[in-house]
Amino acid sequence: MKLYLTSSVLFALVRSSRKSKIQKLLFEALDSHERFFTSSVSVYLLFQLLGDIEVSKKKQILSLIEDLTDSIFDLDTESIRTQLFVSESCDLEMAIALKEGMDMVFVDSEREVTSLPLLKVRNFFGETK
């Protein structure tokens, strides 16, 4: 199964008090042959969420993300168009995941996130609607 890690999950992995639990869940998924992906947009949003940190820390975080994921997708016009057409239920990260054929998108959010017809969205700690 191909799983897309959003910036919210990456942020929680770096800064959350639950990061050890997230690491455990990610390792369990890797052991069951799940494959992780993200995008340059998600990495950019992660760095925005982290605020002002040293360049060396950013390089280290990017290197760890590259090790964790099979691929980091680029932003393209088709993803932007997808997001524009379904903007009520789909953010840019979801649009990239949809375009790249992901099976599931992981988010770390306290609010409910609705799955799309062709893409299941799952809160990292529980199912969404």
Short mmCIF file of C-alpha atoms in Angstrom, two decimals, residues 3-129:
data_model
loop_
_atom_site.label_atom_id
_atom_site.label_comp_id
_atom_site.label_asym_id
_atom_site.label_seq_id
_atom_site.Cartn_x
_atom_site.Cartn_y
_atom_site.Cartn_z
CA LEU A 3 0.84 5.98 1.96
CA TYR A 4 1.26 9.74 1.68
CA LEU A 5 2.64 11.55 4.73
CA THR A 6 1.34 15.11 5.02
CA SER A 7 3.18 18.01 6.60
CA SER A 8 1.09 17.60 9.77
CA VAL A 9 2.38 14.04 10.27
CA LEU A 10 5.96 15.08 9.44
CA PHE A 11 5.67 17.97 11.92
CA ALA A 12 4.36 15.64 14.62
CA LEU A 13 7.23 13.27 13.88
CA VAL A 14 9.73 16.10 14.46
CA ARG A 15 8.14 18.14 17.25
CA SER A 16 5.21 16.35 18.87
CA SER A 17 5.20 14.87 22.35
CA ARG A 18 3.79 11.77 20.59
CA LYS A 19 6.74 11.36 18.24
CA SER A 20 7.87 8.08 19.80
CA LYS A 21 4.37 6.66 19.26
CA ILE A 22 4.38 7.91 15.66
CA GLN A 23 7.80 6.35 15.08
CA LYS A 24 6.52 3.03 16.42
CA LEU A 25 3.49 3.14 14.11
CA LEU A 26 5.67 4.02 11.11
CA PHE A 27 8.07 1.15 11.85
CA GLU A 28 5.13 -1.25 12.15
CA ALA A 29 3.85 -0.06 8.78
CA LEU A 30 7.31 -0.50 7.24
CA ASP A 31 7.51 -4.03 8.65
CA SER A 32 4.23 -4.84 6.89
CA HIS A 33 5.73 -3.56 3.61
CA GLU A 34 3.86 -0.25 3.43
CA ARG A 35 5.59 2.39 1.33
CA PHE A 36 5.72 6.06 2.32
CA PHE A 37 5.68 9.08 0.05
CA THR A 38 5.45 12.84 0.49
CA SER A 39 5.91 15.91 -1.68
CA SER A 40 8.06 18.99 -1.91
CA VAL A 41 4.96 20.97 -0.87
CA SER A 42 4.66 18.94 2.34
CA VAL A 43 8.35 19.41 3.10
CA TYR A 44 8.03 23.15 2.46
CA LEU A 45 4.96 23.35 4.74
CA LEU A 46 6.86 21.39 7.40
CA PHE A 47 9.69 23.92 7.36
CA GLN A 48 7.14 26.74 7.58
CA LEU A 49 5.59 25.07 10.64
CA LEU A 50 9.00 24.61 12.26
CA GLY A 51 9.73 28.31 11.96
CA ASP A 52 13.23 29.71 12.22
CA ILE A 53 15.67 26.78 12.50
CA GLU A 54 19.27 26.41 11.41
CA VAL A 55 20.05 25.32 7.85
CA SER A 56 22.00 22.34 9.19
CA LYS A 57 18.85 21.16 11.06
CA LYS A 58 16.79 21.56 7.87
CA LYS A 59 19.32 19.48 5.94
CA GLN A 60 19.23 16.80 8.63
CA ILE A 61 15.41 16.71 8.63
CA LEU A 62 15.30 16.55 4.81
CA SER A 63 17.81 13.70 4.83
CA LEU A 64 15.69 11.75 7.33
CA ILE A 65 12.55 12.34 5.22
CA GLU A 66 14.41 11.10 2.13
CA ASP A 67 15.41 7.96 4.06
CA LEU A 68 11.83 7.36 5.25
CA THR A 69 10.06 7.90 1.93
CA ASP A 70 10.33 6.12 -1.40
CA SER A 71 9.83 9.40 -3.26
CA ILE A 72 9.24 13.10 -2.72
CA PHE A 73 6.85 14.28 -5.43
CA ASP A 74 7.11 17.66 -7.12
CA LEU A 75 4.27 20.14 -7.43
CA ASP A 76 2.83 20.28 -10.93
CA THR A 77 0.01 22.03 -12.76
CA GLU A 78 -2.24 18.96 -12.75
CA SER A 79 -2.16 18.82 -8.94
CA ILE A 80 -3.01 22.52 -8.73
CA ARG A 81 -5.93 22.03 -11.14
CA THR A 82 -7.21 19.07 -9.11
CA GLN A 83 -7.10 21.09 -5.92
CA LEU A 84 -8.91 24.02 -7.57
CA PHE A 85 -11.73 21.80 -8.86
CA VAL A 86 -12.37 20.11 -5.52
CA SER A 87 -11.18 22.82 -3.15
CA GLU A 88 -14.01 22.21 -0.64
CA SER A 89 -12.80 18.71 0.18
CA CYS A 90 -9.21 18.54 -1.08
CA ASP A 91 -6.13 20.51 -0.10
CA LEU A 92 -2.96 20.68 -2.19
CA GLU A 93 -1.27 17.79 -0.39
CA MET A 94 -4.32 15.58 -1.00
CA ALA A 95 -4.40 16.63 -4.66
CA ILE A 96 -0.76 15.59 -5.10
CA ALA A 97 -1.45 12.25 -3.38
CA LEU A 98 -4.50 11.69 -5.59
CA LYS A 99 -2.59 12.49 -8.76
CA GLU A 100 0.30 10.22 -7.77
CA GLY A 101 -1.98 7.23 -7.12
CA MET A 102 -1.63 6.98 -3.36
CA ASP A 103 -3.87 4.51 -1.54
CA MET A 104 -4.12 6.54 1.64
CA VAL A 105 -3.18 9.93 3.06
CA PHE A 106 -2.09 10.21 6.68
CA VAL A 107 -2.87 13.44 8.52
CA ASP A 108 -2.35 14.43 12.14
CA SER A 109 -5.31 16.60 12.89
CA GLU A 110 -7.84 16.99 15.66
CA ARG A 111 -10.51 18.02 13.18
CA GLU A 112 -12.37 15.55 11.02
CA VAL A 113 -11.04 15.17 7.49
CA THR A 114 -13.33 13.57 4.94
CA SER A 115 -11.97 10.96 2.54
CA LEU A 116 -12.30 11.52 -1.19
CA PRO A 117 -13.96 9.01 -3.54
CA LEU A 118 -10.60 7.79 -4.88
CA LEU A 119 -8.45 8.47 -1.83
CA LYS A 120 -8.82 7.39 1.78
CA VAL A 121 -7.76 10.00 4.34
CA ARG A 122 -6.83 8.63 7.73
CA ASN A 123 -6.00 10.48 10.88
CA PHE A 124 -2.74 8.95 12.05
CA PHE A 125 -4.35 7.97 15.36
CA GLY A 126 -7.79 6.93 14.12
CA GLU A 127 -10.20 6.75 11.23
CA THR A 128 -11.86 9.84 9.82
CA LYS A 129 -15.33 10.01 8.28
#
